[in-house]
Each structure stands twice: as C-alpha cells, then as structure tokens.
C-alpha cells in the first residue's frame, strides 16, 4: 500500500516527539488522538501540554535521544493501518527504555494521521 509515506510520517512524528516539537505533533495527530501508557490515558491536548511544560522546564529528552525499532509490523484495514512492535529509546546511543507499542494511523487525502498510541514497558529480564 503506502508503506514509505506512512513510515516517513511516523519517523517525522517520533523525531518531533523527542525534540518536543508539539506544533508538528499536533499537526499529525487527530483531534481525537489519545495515548495509553502505564500511567493511564492522555488526550492529545493533555499529552502536548505535558510535553510543552517539560520542554520549558528543561526536563525533556536531550538532543541525543531517539527511537529505534527492534521489530515492526504493519497491517492495513481499509484507510487504517496498525503499526505494532517493540522499540527502544536510546540516549547518546545507550539504551534507556524498551516498550511494546501499537499505533493506529488513518490515511487522509493529504497524509497519514496518528489516531492512537499504546505502549507498555518491556519487562526486565529476571
């Protein structure tokens, strides 16, 4: 289908996330976007406001932080795509955290739009 465009939009969104670029994130996320994680559920606006506050307080990710996918699966359902897998956050090329994730994307006339993000930490090995 539209793998390259979807994956490029996804990578741009994650780059904006780590950079704290909430304007770009807002432009890609649907108004109904929500994120589900260990601390609960956040709406688009709760998430973006929290990131903005952390950036202003200089408590966001450093410039050297980025995401690396360990596994990635794409499944298309009409105008929707489910992207899932496992990824790791690295800071200065050092592993910081690892999560299982699922994302719901919707194809719009202009581009892909992020509808939903769910992530949970990968349990540490015993």
XYZ file of C-alpha atoms in Angstrom:
126
model
C 0.000 0.000 0.000
C 1.593 3.293 1.145
C 4.411 1.954 3.346
C 7.033 4.576 2.524
C 4.753 7.568 3.164
C 3.391 6.046 6.386
C 6.834 5.128 7.713
C 8.239 8.562 6.822
C 5.351 10.340 8.553
C 5.810 8.065 11.563
C 9.543 8.783 11.759
C 8.893 12.538 11.449
C 6.354 12.338 14.289
C 8.801 10.488 16.556
C 11.596 12.956 15.739
C 9.210 15.775 16.717
C 8.279 13.895 19.906
C 11.890 13.603 21.055
C 12.563 17.220 20.050
C 9.488 18.425 21.963
C 8.032 19.927 18.776
C 4.406 19.929 19.871
C 3.282 22.045 16.897
C 4.365 19.363 14.440
C 2.998 16.589 16.658
C -0.372 18.378 16.811
C -0.461 18.676 13.021
C -0.036 14.895 12.606
C -2.288 13.756 15.447
C -6.048 13.521 15.027
C -8.088 15.747 17.342
C -9.382 12.543 18.949
C -5.833 11.180 19.453
C -5.079 9.510 22.760
C -2.072 7.789 24.219
C -2.319 4.855 26.627
C 0.641 4.028 28.853
C 1.486 2.723 32.319
C 0.380 5.991 33.941
C -3.031 5.990 32.275
C -4.690 7.614 29.275
C -3.961 11.083 27.936
C -5.844 13.081 25.354
C -3.974 14.841 22.589
C -4.108 18.140 24.435
C -3.041 16.652 27.796
C -0.078 14.974 26.136
C 1.006 18.071 24.201
C 0.605 20.353 27.226
C 2.675 17.978 29.382
C 5.437 17.853 26.785
C 5.434 21.655 26.423
C 5.768 22.073 30.190
C 8.627 19.552 30.344
C 10.450 21.286 27.475
C 10.041 24.707 29.129
C 11.377 23.287 32.407
C 14.322 21.723 30.543
C 13.166 18.297 31.727
C 12.515 16.739 28.321
C 14.722 14.381 26.353
C 18.245 15.574 25.491
C 19.107 16.265 21.841
C 20.812 12.865 21.629
C 17.619 10.856 22.335
C 15.960 8.824 19.610
C 13.823 5.727 18.992
C 14.960 2.531 17.355
C 12.508 -0.197 16.364
C 13.577 -3.739 17.280
C 10.549 -5.188 15.477
C 7.833 -3.647 13.359
C 4.617 -4.956 11.814
C 2.186 -3.136 9.524
C -1.371 -4.266 8.911
C -3.767 -2.387 6.658
C -7.522 -2.260 7.154
C -9.053 -0.022 4.512
C -7.992 3.553 5.233
C -6.412 2.490 8.551
C -3.038 0.974 9.360
C -1.964 -0.679 12.601
C 1.743 -0.383 13.305
C 2.996 -2.513 16.174
C 6.178 -3.960 17.554
C 8.926 -3.282 20.049
C 11.126 -0.201 20.214
C 13.871 1.177 22.350
C 14.729 4.721 23.375
C 18.426 5.488 23.189
C 20.248 8.443 24.686
C 23.810 9.005 23.497
C 23.444 5.626 21.725
C 22.898 3.953 25.119
C 19.645 2.007 25.678
C 17.323 3.883 28.032
C 13.980 2.062 27.874
C 12.215 -0.562 25.785
C 8.492 -0.773 25.048
C 5.929 -2.818 23.187
C 3.725 -0.486 21.140
C 0.725 -0.310 18.880
C -0.280 2.684 16.796
C -3.413 3.329 14.760
C -2.926 5.524 11.699
C -5.564 6.810 9.263
C -4.940 7.762 5.659
C -6.357 11.191 4.883
C -6.438 12.899 1.474
C -3.254 14.782 2.452
C -1.194 12.336 4.521
C -1.286 9.865 7.380
C -2.814 10.917 10.701
C -1.979 9.341 14.075
C -5.175 8.297 15.861
C -3.963 6.261 18.834
C -0.733 5.202 20.535
C -0.448 2.484 23.176
C 2.801 1.453 24.763
C 3.835 -0.685 27.705
C 7.323 -1.280 29.131
C 9.100 -4.485 28.220
C 9.647 -6.390 31.472
C 13.278 -6.532 32.530
C 14.886 -9.978 32.371
C 14.980 -11.720 35.740
